[in-house]
PDB file of C-alpha atoms in Angstrom:
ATOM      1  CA  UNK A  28    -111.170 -49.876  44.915  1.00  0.00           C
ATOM      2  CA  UNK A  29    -108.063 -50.362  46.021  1.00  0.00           C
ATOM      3  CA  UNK A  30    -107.571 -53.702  45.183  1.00  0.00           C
ATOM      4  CA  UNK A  31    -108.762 -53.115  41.557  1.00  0.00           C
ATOM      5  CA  UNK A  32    -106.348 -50.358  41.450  1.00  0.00           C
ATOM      6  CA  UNK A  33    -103.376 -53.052  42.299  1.00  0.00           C
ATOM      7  CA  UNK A  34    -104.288 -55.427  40.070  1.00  0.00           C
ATOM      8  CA  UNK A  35    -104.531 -52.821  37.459  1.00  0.00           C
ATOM      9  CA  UNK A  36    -100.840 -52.050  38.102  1.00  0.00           C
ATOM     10  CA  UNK A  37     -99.944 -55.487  38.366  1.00  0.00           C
ATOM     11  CA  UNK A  38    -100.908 -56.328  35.142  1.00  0.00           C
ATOM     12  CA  UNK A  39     -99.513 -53.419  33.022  1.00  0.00           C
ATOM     13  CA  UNK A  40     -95.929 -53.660  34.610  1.00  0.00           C
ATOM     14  CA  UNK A  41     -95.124 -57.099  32.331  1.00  0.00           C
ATOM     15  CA  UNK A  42     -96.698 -55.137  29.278  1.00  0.00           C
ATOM     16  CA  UNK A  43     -94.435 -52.455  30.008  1.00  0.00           C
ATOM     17  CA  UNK A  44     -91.319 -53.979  30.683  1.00  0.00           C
ATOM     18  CA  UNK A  45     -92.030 -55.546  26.805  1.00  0.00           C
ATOM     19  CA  UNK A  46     -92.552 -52.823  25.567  1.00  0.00           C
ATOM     20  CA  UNK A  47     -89.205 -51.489  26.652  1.00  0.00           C
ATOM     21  CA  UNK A  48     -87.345 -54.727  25.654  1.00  0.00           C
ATOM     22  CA  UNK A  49     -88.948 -54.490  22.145  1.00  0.00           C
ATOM     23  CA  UNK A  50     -88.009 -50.517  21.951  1.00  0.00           C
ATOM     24  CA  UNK A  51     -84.401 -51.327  22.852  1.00  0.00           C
ATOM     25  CA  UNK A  52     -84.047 -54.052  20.824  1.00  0.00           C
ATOM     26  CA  UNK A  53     -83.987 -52.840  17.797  1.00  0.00           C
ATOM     27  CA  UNK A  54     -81.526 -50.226  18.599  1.00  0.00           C
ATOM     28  CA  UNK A  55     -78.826 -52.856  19.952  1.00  0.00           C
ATOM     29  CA  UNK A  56     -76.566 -53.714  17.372  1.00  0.00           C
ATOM     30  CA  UNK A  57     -75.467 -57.329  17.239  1.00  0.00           C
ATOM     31  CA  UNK A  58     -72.312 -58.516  18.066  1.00  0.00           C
ATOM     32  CA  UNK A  59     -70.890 -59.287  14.757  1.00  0.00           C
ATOM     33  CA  UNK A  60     -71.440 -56.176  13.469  1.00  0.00           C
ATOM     34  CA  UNK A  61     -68.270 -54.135  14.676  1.00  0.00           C
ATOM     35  CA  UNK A  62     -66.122 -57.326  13.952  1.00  0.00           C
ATOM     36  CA  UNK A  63     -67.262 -57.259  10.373  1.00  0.00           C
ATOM     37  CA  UNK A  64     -66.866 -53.634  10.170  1.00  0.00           C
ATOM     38  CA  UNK A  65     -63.171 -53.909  11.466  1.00  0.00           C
ATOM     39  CA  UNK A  66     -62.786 -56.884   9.271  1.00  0.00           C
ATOM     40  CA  UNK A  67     -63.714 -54.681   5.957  1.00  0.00           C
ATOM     41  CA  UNK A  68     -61.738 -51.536   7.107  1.00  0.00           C
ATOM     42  CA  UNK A  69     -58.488 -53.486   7.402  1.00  0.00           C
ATOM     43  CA  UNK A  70     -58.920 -55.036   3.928  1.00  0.00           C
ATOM     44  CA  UNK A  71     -60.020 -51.931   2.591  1.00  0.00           C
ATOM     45  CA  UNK A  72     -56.533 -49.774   3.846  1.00  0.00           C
ATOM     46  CA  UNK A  73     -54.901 -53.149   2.603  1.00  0.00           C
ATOM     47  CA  UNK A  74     -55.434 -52.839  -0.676  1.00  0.00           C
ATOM     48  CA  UNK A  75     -55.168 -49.123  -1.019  1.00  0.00           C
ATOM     49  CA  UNK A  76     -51.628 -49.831   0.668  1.00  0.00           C
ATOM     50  CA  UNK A  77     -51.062 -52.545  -1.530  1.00  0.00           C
ATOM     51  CA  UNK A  78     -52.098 -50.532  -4.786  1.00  0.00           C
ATOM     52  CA  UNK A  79     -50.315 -47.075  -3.564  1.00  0.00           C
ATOM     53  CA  UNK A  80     -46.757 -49.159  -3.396  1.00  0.00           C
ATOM     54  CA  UNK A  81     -47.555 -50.715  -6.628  1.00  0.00           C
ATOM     55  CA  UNK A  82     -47.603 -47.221  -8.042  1.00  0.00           C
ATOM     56  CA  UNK A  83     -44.270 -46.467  -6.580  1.00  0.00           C
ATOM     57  CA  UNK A  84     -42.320 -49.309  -7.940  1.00  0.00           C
ATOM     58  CA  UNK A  85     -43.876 -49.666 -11.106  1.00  0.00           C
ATOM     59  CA  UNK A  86     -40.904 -49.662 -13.313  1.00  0.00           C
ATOM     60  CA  UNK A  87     -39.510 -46.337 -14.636  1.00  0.00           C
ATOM     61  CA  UNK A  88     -37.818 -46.316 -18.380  1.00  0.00           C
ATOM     62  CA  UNK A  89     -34.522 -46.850 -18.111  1.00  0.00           C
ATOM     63  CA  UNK A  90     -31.687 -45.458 -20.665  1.00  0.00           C
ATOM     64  CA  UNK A  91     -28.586 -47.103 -21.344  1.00  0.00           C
ATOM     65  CA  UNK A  92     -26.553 -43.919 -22.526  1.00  0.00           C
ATOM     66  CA  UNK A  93     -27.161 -40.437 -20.627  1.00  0.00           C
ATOM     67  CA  UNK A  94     -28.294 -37.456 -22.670  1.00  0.00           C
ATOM     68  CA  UNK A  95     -24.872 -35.427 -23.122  1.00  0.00           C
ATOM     69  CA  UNK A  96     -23.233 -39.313 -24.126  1.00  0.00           C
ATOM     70  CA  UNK A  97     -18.860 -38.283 -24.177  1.00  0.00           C
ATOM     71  CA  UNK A  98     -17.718 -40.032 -27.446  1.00  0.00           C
ATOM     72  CA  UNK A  99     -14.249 -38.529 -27.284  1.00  0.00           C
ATOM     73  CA  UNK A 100     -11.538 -38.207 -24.800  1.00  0.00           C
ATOM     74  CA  UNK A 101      -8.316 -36.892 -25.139  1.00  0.00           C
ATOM     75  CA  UNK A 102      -6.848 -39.274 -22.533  1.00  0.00           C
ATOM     76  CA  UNK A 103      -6.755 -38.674 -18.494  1.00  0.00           C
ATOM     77  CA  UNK A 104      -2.889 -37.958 -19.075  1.00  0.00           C
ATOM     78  CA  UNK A 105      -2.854 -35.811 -21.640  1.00  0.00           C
ATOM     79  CA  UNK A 106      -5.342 -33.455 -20.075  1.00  0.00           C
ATOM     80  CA  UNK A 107      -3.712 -33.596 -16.812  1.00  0.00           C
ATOM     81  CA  UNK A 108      -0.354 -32.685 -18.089  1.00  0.00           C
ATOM     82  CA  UNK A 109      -2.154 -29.824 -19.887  1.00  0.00           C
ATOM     83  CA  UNK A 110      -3.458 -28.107 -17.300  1.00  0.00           C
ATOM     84  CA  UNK A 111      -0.580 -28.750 -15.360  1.00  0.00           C
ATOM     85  CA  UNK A 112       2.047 -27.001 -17.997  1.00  0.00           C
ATOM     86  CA  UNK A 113      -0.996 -24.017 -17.871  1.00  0.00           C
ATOM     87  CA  UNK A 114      -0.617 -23.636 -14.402  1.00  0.00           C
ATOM     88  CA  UNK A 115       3.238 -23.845 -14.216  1.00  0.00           C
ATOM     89  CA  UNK A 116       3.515 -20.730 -17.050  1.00  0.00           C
ATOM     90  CA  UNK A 117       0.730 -19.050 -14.846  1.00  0.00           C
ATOM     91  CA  UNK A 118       3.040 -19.100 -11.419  1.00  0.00           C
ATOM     92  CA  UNK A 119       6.167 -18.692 -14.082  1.00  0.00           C
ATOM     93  CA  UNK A 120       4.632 -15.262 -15.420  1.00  0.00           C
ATOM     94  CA  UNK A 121       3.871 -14.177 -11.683  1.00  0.00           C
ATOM     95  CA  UNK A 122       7.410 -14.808 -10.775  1.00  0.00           C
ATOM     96  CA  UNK A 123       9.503 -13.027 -13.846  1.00  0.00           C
ATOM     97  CA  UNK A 124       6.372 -10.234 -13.839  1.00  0.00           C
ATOM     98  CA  UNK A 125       6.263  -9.500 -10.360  1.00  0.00           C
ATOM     99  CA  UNK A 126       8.759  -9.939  -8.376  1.00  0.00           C
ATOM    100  CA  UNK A 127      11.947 -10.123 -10.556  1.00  0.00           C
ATOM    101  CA  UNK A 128      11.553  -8.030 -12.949  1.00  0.00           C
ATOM    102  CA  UNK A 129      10.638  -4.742 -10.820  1.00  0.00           C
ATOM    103  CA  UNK A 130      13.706  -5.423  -8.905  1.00  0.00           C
ATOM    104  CA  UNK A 131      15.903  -5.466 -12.419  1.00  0.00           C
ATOM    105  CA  UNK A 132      14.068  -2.211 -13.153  1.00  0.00           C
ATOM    106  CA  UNK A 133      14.626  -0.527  -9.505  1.00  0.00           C
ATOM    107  CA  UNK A 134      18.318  -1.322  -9.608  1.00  0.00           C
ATOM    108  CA  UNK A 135      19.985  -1.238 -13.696  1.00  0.00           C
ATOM    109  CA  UNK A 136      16.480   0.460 -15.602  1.00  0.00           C
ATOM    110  CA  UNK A 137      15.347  -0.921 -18.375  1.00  0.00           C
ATOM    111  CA  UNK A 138      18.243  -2.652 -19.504  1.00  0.00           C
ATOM    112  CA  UNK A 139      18.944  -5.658 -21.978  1.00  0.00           C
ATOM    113  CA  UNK A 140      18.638  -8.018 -18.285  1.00  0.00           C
ATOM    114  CA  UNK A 141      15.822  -6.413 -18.083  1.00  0.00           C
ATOM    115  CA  UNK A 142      14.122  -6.820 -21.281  1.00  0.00           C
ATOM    116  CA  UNK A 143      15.308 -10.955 -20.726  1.00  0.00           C
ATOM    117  CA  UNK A 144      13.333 -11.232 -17.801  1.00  0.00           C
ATOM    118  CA  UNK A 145      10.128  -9.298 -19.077  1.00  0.00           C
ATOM    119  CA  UNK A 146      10.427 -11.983 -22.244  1.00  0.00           C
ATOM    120  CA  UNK A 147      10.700 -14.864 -19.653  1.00  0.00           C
ATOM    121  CA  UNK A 148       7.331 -13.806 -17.883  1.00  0.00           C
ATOM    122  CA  UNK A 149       5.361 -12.931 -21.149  1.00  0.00           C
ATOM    123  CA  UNK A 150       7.102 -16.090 -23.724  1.00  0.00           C
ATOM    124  CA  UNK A 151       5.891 -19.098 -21.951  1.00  0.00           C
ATOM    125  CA  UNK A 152       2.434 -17.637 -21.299  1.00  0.00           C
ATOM    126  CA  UNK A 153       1.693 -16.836 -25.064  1.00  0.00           C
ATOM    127  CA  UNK A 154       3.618 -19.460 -26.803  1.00  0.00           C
ATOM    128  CA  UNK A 155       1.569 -21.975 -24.368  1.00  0.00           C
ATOM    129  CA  UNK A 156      -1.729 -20.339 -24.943  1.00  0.00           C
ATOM    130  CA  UNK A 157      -1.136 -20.197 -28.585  1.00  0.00           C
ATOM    131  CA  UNK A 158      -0.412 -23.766 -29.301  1.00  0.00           C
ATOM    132  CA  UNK A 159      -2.557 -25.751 -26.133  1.00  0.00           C
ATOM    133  CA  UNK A 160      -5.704 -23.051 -26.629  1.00  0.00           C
ATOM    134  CA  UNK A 161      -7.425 -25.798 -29.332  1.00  0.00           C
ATOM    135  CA  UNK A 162      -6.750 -28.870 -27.403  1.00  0.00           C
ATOM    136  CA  UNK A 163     -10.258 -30.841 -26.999  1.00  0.00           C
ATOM    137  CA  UNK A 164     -10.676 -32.325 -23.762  1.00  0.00           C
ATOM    138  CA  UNK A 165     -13.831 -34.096 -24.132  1.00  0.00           C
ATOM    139  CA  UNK A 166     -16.639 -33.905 -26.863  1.00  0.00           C
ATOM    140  CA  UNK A 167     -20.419 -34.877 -26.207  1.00  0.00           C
ATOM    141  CA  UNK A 168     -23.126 -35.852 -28.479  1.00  0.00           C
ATOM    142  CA  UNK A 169     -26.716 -34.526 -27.482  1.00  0.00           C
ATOM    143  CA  UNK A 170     -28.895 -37.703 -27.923  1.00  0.00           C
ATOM    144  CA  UNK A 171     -32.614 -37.905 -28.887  1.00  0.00           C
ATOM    145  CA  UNK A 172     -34.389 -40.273 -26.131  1.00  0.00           C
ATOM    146  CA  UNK A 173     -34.678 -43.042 -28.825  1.00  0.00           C
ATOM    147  CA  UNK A 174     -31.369 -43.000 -29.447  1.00  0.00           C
ATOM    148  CA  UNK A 175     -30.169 -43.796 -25.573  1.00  0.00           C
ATOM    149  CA  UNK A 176     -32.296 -46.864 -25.061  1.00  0.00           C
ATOM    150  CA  UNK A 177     -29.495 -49.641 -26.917  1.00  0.00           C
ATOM    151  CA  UNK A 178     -26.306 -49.346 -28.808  1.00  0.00           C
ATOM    152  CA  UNK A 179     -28.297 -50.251 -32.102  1.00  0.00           C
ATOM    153  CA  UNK A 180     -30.584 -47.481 -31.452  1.00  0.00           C
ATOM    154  CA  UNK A 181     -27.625 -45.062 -31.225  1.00  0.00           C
ATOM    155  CA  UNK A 182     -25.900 -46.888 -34.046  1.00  0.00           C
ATOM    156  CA  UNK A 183     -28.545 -46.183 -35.936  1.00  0.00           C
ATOM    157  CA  UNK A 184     -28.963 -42.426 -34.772  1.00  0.00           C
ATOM    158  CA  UNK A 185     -25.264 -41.811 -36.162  1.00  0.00           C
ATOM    159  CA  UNK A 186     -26.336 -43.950 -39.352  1.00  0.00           C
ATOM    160  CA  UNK A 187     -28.479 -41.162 -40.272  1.00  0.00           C
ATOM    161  CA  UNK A 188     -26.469 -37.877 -38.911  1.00  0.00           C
ATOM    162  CA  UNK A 189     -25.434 -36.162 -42.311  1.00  0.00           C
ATOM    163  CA  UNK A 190     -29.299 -35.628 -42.636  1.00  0.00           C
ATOM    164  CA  UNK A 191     -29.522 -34.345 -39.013  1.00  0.00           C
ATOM    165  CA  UNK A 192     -26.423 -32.129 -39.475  1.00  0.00           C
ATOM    166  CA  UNK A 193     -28.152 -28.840 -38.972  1.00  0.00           C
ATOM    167  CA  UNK A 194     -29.934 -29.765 -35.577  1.00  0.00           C
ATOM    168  CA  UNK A 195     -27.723 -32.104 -34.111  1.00  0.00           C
ATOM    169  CA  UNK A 196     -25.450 -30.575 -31.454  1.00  0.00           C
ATOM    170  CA  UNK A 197     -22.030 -31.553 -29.835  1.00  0.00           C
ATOM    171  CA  UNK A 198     -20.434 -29.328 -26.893  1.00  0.00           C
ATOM    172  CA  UNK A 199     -17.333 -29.288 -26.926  1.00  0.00           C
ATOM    173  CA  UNK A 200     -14.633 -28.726 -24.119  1.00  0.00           C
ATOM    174  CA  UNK A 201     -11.244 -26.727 -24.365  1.00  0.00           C
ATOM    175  CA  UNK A 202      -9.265 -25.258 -21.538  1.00  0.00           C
ATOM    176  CA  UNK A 203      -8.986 -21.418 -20.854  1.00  0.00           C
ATOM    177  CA  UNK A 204      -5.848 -19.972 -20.135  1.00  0.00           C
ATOM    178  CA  UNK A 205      -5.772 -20.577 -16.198  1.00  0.00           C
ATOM    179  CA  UNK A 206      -6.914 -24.637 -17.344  1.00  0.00           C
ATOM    180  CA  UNK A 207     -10.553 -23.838 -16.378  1.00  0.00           C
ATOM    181  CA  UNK A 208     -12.892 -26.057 -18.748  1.00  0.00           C
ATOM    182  CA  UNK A 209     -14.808 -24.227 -22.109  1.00  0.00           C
ATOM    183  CA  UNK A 210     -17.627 -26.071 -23.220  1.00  0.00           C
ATOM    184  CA  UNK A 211     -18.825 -24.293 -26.881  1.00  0.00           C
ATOM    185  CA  UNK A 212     -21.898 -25.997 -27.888  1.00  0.00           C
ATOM    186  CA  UNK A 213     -21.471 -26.449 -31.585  1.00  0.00           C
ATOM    187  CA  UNK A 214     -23.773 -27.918 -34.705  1.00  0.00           C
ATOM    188  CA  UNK A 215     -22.451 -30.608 -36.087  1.00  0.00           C
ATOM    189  CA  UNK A 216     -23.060 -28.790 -40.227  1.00  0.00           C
ATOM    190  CA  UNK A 217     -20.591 -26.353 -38.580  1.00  0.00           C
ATOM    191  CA  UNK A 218     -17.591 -28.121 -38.449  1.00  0.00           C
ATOM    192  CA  UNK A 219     -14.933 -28.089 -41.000  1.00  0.00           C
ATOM    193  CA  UNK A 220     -11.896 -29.399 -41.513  1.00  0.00           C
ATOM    194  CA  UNK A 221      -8.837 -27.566 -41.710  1.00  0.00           C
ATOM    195  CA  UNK A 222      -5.138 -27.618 -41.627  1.00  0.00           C
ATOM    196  CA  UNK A 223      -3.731 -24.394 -39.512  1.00  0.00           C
ATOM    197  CA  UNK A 224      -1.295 -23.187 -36.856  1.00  0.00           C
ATOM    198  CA  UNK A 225       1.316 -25.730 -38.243  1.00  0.00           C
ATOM    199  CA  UNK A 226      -1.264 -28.853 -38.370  1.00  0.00           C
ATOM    200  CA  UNK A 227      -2.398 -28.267 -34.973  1.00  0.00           C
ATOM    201  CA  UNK A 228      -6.063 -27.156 -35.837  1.00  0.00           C
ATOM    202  CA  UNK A 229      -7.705 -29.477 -37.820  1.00  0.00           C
ATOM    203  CA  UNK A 230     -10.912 -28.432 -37.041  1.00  0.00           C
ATOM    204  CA  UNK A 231     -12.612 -25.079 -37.560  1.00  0.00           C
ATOM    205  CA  UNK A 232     -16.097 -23.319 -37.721  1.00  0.00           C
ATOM    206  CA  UNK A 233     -17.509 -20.024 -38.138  1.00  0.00           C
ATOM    207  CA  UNK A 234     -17.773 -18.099 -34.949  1.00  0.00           C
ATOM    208  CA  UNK A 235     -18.793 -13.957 -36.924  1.00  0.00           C
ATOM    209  CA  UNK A 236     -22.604 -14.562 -35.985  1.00  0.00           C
ATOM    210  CA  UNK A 237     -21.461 -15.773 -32.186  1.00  0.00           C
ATOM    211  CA  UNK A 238     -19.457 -13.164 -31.534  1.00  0.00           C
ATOM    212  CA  UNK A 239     -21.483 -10.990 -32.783  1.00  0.00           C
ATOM    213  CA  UNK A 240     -23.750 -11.258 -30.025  1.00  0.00           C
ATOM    214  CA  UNK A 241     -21.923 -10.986 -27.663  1.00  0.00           C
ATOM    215  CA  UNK A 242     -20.219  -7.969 -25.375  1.00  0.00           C
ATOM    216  CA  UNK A 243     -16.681  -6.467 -25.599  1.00  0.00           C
ATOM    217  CA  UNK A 244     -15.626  -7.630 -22.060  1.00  0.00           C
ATOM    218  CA  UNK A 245     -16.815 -11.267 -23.008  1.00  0.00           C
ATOM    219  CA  UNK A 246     -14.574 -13.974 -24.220  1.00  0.00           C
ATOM    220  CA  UNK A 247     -14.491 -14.686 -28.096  1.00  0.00           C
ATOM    221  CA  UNK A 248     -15.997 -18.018 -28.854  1.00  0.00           C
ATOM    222  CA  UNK A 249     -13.662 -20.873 -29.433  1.00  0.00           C
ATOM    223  CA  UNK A 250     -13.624 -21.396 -33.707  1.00  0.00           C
ATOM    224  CA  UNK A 251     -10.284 -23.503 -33.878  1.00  0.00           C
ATOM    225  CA  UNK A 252      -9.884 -26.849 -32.167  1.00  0.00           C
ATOM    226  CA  UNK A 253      -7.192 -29.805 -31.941  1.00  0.00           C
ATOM    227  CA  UNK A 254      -9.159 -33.644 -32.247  1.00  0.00           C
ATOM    228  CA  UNK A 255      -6.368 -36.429 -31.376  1.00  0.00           C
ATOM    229  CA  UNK A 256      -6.868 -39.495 -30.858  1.00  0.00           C
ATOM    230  CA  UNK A 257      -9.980 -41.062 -29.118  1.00  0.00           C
ATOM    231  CA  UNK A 258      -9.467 -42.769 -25.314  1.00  0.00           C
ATOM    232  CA  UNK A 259     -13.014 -42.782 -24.516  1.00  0.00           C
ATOM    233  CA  UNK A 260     -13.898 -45.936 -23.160  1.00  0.00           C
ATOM    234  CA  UNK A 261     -17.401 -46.132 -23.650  1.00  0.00           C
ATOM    235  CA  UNK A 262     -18.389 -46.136 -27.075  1.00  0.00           C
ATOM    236  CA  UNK A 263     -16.458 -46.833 -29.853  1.00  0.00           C
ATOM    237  CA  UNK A 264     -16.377 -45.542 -33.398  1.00  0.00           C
ATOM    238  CA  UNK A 265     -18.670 -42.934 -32.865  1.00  0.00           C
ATOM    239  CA  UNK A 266     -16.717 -39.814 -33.181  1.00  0.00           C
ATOM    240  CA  UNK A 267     -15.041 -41.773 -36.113  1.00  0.00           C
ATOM    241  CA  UNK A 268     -18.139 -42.291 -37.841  1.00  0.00           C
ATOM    242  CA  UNK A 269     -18.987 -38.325 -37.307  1.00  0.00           C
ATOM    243  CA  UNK A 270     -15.211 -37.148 -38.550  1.00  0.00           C
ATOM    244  CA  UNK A 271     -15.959 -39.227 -41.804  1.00  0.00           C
ATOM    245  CA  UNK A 272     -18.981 -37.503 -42.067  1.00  0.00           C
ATOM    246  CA  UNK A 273     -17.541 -34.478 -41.719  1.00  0.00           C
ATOM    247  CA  UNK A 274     -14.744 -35.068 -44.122  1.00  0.00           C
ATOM    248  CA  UNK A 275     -16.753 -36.382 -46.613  1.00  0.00           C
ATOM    249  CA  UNK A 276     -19.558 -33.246 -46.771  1.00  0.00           C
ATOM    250  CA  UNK A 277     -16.257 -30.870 -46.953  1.00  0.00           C
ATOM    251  CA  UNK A 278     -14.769 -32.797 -49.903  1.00  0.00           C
TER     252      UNK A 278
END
């Protein structure tokens, strides 16, 4: 009995030790496996990488002129020296107003010395303001995005401006009374030219509906300005083109 039950045993041990190997088996993976696993996962984040940069230097649209494109300049110089001679009659007012003329008043009243030195504060200010207030700094052109992409594009643009008159807009930029830039933003129909404050305007437009609009302790809008002649470097002919224009619709 014994012996039977031993060679029993004996000969289900092989049969089981197969039957483990062929239940593990199929749950070992092979050895190429992970190796073709990493192999796809790196060329996988490759080309995400390489498609993700391709997105960020795909090439934008590029403009050769900006949007607000300066076709006139009144010249470095001639600005500078404006705002300058502002300034002085500024510090010139403060001087005569506030410090000598109180001291005329204190010791001889209001005398004819007195008067002098009150006309010395208050002359210089107005008669400056008076004949610098239309001076154009600068003047910008507000372009449509076709029109920035090449000079014959904007050439073309300007071509056809008495027909865009009434939407196309230019700002403009004077200086205040302490030299601080003004920048009206005008329609081109608007413009006019004109002859005034002894040939020192020659440009003028309609300001009733702006003002209008606006509150007593606000400036009046700028209706008078002073165009000289053009130093911008950039472009050329431009404003010349649009003061024909303008000439020729106010004939």
């Amino acid at each position: 009995m014994l012996l039977l039950t031993a060679l029993r045993n004996a000969q289900l041990r092989p049969t089981g030790f197969r039957l483990c190997r062929l239940s593990i088996a199929p749950r070992c993976v092979s050895p190429r496996s992970p190796l073709q696993i990493l192999t796809r996962r790196l060329a996988s984040t490759t080309t995400s990488k390489s498609a993700a940069s391709g997105l960020k230097t795909a090439p934008e649209r590029k403009y050769m002129y900006p949007e607000r494109l300066c076709i006139y300049h009144a010249g470095t110089g001639r600005v500078t020296f404006l705002a300058c001679l502002k300034l002085s009659t500024i510090f010139v007012f403060a001087f005569f107003g506030f410090v000598v003329t109180p001291t005329y008043i204190e010791k001889a009243g209001w005398g004819d010395t007195t008067l002098r030195t009150v006309a010395a504060a208050f002359g210089p200010l107005l008669i400056v303001g008076y004949l610098t207030s239309p001076v154009v700094s600068f003047m910008h052109l507000r372009l449509p995005p076709f029109a920035r992409v090449s000079e014959e594009s904007l050439r073309s643009f300007v071509r056809r401006l008495p027909a865009q008159a009434q939407t196309t807009e230019l700002d403009i930029t004077t200086m205040s009374a302490i030299a601080k830039p003004r920048v009206s933003k005008v329609k081109l129909s608007e413009l006019r030219p004109a002859n005034q404050r002894f040939g020192i305007v020659n440009y003028v437009r309609d300001t009733a509906a702006e003002n209008a609009t606006r509150t007593w302790y606000n400036f009046r809008a700028v209706g008078k300005f002073n165009v000289q002649h053009n130093k911008s470097p950039r472009v050329r002919g431009v404003w010349e083109e649009i003061a024909a224009m303008i000439a020729k619709q106010a004939a």
